[in-house]
mmCIF file of C-alpha atoms and ligand atoms in Angstrom:
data_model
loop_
_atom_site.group_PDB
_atom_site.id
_atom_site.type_symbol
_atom_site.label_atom_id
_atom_site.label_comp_id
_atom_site.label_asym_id
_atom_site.label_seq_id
_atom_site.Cartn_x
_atom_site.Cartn_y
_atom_site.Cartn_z
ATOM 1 C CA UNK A 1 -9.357 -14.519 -12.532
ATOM 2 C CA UNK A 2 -10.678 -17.706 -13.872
ATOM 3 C CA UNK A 3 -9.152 -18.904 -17.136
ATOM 4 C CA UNK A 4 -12.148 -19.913 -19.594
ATOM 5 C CA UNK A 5 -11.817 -22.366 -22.261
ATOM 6 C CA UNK A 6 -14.356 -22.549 -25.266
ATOM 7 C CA UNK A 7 -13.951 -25.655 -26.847
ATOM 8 C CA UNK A 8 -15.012 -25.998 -29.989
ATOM 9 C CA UNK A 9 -18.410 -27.268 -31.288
ATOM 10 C CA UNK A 10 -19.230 -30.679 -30.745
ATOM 11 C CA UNK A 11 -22.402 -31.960 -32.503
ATOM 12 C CA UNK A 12 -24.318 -33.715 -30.126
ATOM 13 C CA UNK A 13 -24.050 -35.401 -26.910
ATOM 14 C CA UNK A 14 -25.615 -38.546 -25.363
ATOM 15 C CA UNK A 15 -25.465 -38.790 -21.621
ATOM 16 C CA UNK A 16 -24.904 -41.423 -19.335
ATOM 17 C CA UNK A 17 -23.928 -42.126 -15.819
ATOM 18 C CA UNK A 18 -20.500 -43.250 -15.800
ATOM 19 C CA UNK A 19 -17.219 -40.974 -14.632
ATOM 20 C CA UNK A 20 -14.923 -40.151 -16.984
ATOM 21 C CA UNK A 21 -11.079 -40.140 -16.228
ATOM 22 C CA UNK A 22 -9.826 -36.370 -16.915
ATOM 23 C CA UNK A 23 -8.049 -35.812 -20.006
ATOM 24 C CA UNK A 24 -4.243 -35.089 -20.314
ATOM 25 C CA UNK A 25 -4.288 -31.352 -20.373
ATOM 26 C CA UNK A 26 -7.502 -30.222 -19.274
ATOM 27 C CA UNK A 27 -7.216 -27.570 -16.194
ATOM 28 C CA UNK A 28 -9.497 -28.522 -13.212
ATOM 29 C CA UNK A 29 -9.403 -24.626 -12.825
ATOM 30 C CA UNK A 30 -10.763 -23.866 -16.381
ATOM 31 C CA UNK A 31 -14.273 -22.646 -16.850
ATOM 32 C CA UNK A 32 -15.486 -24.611 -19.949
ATOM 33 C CA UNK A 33 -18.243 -23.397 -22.802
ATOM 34 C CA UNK A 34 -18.623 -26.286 -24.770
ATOM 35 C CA UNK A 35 -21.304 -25.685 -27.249
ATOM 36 C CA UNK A 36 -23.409 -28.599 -28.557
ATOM 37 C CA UNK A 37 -25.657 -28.998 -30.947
ATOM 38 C CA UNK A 38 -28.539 -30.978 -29.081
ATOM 39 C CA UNK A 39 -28.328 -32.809 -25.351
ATOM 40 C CA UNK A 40 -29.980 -36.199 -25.753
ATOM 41 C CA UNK A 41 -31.005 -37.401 -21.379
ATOM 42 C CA UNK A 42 -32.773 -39.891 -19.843
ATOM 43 C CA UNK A 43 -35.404 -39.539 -18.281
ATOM 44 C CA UNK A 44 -33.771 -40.773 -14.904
ATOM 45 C CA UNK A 45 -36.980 -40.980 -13.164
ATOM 46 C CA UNK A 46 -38.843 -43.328 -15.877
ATOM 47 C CA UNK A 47 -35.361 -45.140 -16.233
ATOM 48 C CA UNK A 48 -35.613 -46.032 -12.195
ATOM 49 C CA UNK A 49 -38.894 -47.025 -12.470
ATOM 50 C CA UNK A 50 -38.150 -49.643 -15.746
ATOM 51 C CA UNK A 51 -34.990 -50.660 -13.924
ATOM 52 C CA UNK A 52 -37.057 -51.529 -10.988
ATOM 53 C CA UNK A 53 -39.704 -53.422 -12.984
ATOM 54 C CA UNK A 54 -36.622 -55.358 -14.689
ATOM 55 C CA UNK A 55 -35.282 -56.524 -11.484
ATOM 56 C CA UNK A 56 -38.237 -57.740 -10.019
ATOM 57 C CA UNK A 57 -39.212 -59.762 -13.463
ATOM 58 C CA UNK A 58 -35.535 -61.273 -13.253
ATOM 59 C CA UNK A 59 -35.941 -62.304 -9.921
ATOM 60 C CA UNK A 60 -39.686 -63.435 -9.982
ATOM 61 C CA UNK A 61 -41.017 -63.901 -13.355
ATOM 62 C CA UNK A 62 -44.946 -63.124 -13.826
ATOM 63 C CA UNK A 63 -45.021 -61.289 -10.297
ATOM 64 C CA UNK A 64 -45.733 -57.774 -12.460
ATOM 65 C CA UNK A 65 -47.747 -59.900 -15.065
ATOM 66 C CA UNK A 66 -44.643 -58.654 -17.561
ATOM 67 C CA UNK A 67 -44.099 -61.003 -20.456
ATOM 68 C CA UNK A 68 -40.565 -60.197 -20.909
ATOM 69 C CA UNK A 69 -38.541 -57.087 -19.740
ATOM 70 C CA UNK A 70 -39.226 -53.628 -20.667
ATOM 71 C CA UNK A 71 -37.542 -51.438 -22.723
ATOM 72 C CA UNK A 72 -35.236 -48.609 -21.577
ATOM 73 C CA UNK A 73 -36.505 -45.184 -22.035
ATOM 74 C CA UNK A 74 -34.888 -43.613 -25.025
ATOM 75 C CA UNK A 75 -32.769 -40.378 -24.585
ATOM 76 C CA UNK A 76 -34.987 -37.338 -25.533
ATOM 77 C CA UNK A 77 -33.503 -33.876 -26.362
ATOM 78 C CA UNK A 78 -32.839 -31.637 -24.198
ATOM 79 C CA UNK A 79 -35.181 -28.671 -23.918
ATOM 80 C CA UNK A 80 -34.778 -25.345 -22.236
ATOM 81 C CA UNK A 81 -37.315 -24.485 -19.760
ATOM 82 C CA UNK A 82 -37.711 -20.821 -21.040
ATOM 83 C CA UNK A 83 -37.981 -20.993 -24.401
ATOM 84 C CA UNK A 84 -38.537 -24.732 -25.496
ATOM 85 C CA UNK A 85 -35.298 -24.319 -27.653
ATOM 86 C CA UNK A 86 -33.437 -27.912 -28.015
ATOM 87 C CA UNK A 87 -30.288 -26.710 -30.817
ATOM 88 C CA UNK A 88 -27.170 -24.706 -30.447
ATOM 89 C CA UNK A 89 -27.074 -25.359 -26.132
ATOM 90 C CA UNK A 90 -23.542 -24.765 -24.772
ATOM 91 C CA UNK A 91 -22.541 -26.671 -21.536
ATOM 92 C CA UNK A 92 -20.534 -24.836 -18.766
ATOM 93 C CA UNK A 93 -18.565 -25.068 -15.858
ATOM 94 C CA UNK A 94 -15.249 -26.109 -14.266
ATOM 95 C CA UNK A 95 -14.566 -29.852 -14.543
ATOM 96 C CA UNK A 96 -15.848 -31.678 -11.767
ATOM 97 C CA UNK A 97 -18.526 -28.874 -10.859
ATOM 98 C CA UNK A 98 -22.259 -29.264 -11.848
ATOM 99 C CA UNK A 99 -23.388 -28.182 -15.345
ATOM 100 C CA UNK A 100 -24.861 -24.937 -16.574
ATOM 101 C CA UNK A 101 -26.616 -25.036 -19.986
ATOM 102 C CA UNK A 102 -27.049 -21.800 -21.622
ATOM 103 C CA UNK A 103 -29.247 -21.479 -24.887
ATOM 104 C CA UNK A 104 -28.838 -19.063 -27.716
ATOM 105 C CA UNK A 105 -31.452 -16.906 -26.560
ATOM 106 C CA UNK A 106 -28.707 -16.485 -23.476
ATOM 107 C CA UNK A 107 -30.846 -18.142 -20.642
ATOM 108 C CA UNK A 108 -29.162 -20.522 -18.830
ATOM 109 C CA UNK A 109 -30.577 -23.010 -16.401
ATOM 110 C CA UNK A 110 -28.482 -25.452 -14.018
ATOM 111 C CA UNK A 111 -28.524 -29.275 -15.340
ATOM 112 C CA UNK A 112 -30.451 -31.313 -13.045
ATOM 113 C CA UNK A 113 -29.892 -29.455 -9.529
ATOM 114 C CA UNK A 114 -31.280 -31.996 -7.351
ATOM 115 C CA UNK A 115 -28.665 -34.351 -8.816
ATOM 116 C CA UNK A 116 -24.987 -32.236 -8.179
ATOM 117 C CA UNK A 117 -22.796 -35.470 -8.611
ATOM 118 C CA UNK A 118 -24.556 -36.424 -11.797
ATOM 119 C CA UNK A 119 -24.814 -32.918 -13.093
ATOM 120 C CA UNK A 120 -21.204 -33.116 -12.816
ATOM 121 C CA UNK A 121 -20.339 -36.144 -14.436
ATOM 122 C CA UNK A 122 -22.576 -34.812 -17.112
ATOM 123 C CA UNK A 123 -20.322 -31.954 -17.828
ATOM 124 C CA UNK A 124 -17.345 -34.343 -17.502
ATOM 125 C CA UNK A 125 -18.496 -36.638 -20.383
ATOM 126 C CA UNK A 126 -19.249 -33.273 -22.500
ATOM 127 C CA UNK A 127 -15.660 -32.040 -21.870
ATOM 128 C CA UNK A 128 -13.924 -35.666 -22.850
ATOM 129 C CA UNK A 129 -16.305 -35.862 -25.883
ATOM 130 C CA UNK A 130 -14.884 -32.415 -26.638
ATOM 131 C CA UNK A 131 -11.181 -33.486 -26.170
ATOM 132 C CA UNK A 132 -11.477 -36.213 -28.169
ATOM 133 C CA UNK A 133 -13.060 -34.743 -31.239
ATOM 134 C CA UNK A 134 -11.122 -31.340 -30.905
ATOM 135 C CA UNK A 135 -8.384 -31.824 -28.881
ATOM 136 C CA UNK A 136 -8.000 -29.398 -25.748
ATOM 137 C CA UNK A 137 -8.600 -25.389 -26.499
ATOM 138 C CA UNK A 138 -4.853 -23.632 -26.235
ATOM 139 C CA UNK A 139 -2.962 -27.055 -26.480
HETATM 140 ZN ZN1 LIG B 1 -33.979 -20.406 -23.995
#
């Protein structure tokens, strides 16, 4: 039987694309329900794309016709595919597995399934962001 942990709300949550270190305390085992109130992501296509503009300015200057670098795409909320709902989502899985989002209607979608490893450190960030404004569930 898996031992589930539902940590307590957290009120938003910007992602990036780093790895976190795990926590002191939290289970690799544990199934986590972290509920947020909104998921801000990049779009990580458009973010390649800028990226790729940016490096080729930096390294030849006027090639794209680009005065100066472009901006980074913004984080955007999170929406579910369902039902278009962006509040309440709750993140879920074990630590170091990809992330499941579930929305208060109850449908839940995998985070980015193409993307496992990044799905993963998704869920990661969510549970450190979680630790550190909460502390860890049962502790
Ligand atoms: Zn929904």
């Amino acid at each position: 039987m898996d031992p589930e942990t539902l940590a307590q709300r957290i009120d938003a949550i910007r992602i990036v694309d780093s790895e976190p270190e795990r926590p002191v305390g939290v289970d690799p085992a544990a199934v986590w329900r972290v509920p947020v109130g909104t998921i801000y992501v990049v779009d990580q296509a458009e973010l390649a794309v800028v990226r790729l503009a940016n490096n080729a300015h930096a390294e030849s200057p006027g090639l794209l016709g680009m005065e100066d670098y472009l901006p980074e795409p913004e984080p955007e909320p999170l929406a579910c595919p369902m039902c278009t709902n962006r509040a309440e989502l709750t993140v879920q899985g074990r630590w170091g597995d990809p992330a499941t989002l579930i929305c208060p209607c109850g449908h839940q979608w995998p985070l980015a399934p193409d993307e496992p490893a990044w799905s993963a450190r998704q869920l990661q960030h969510t549970i450190c962001q979680s630790v550190a404004e909460n502390g860890v569930p049962g502790a």
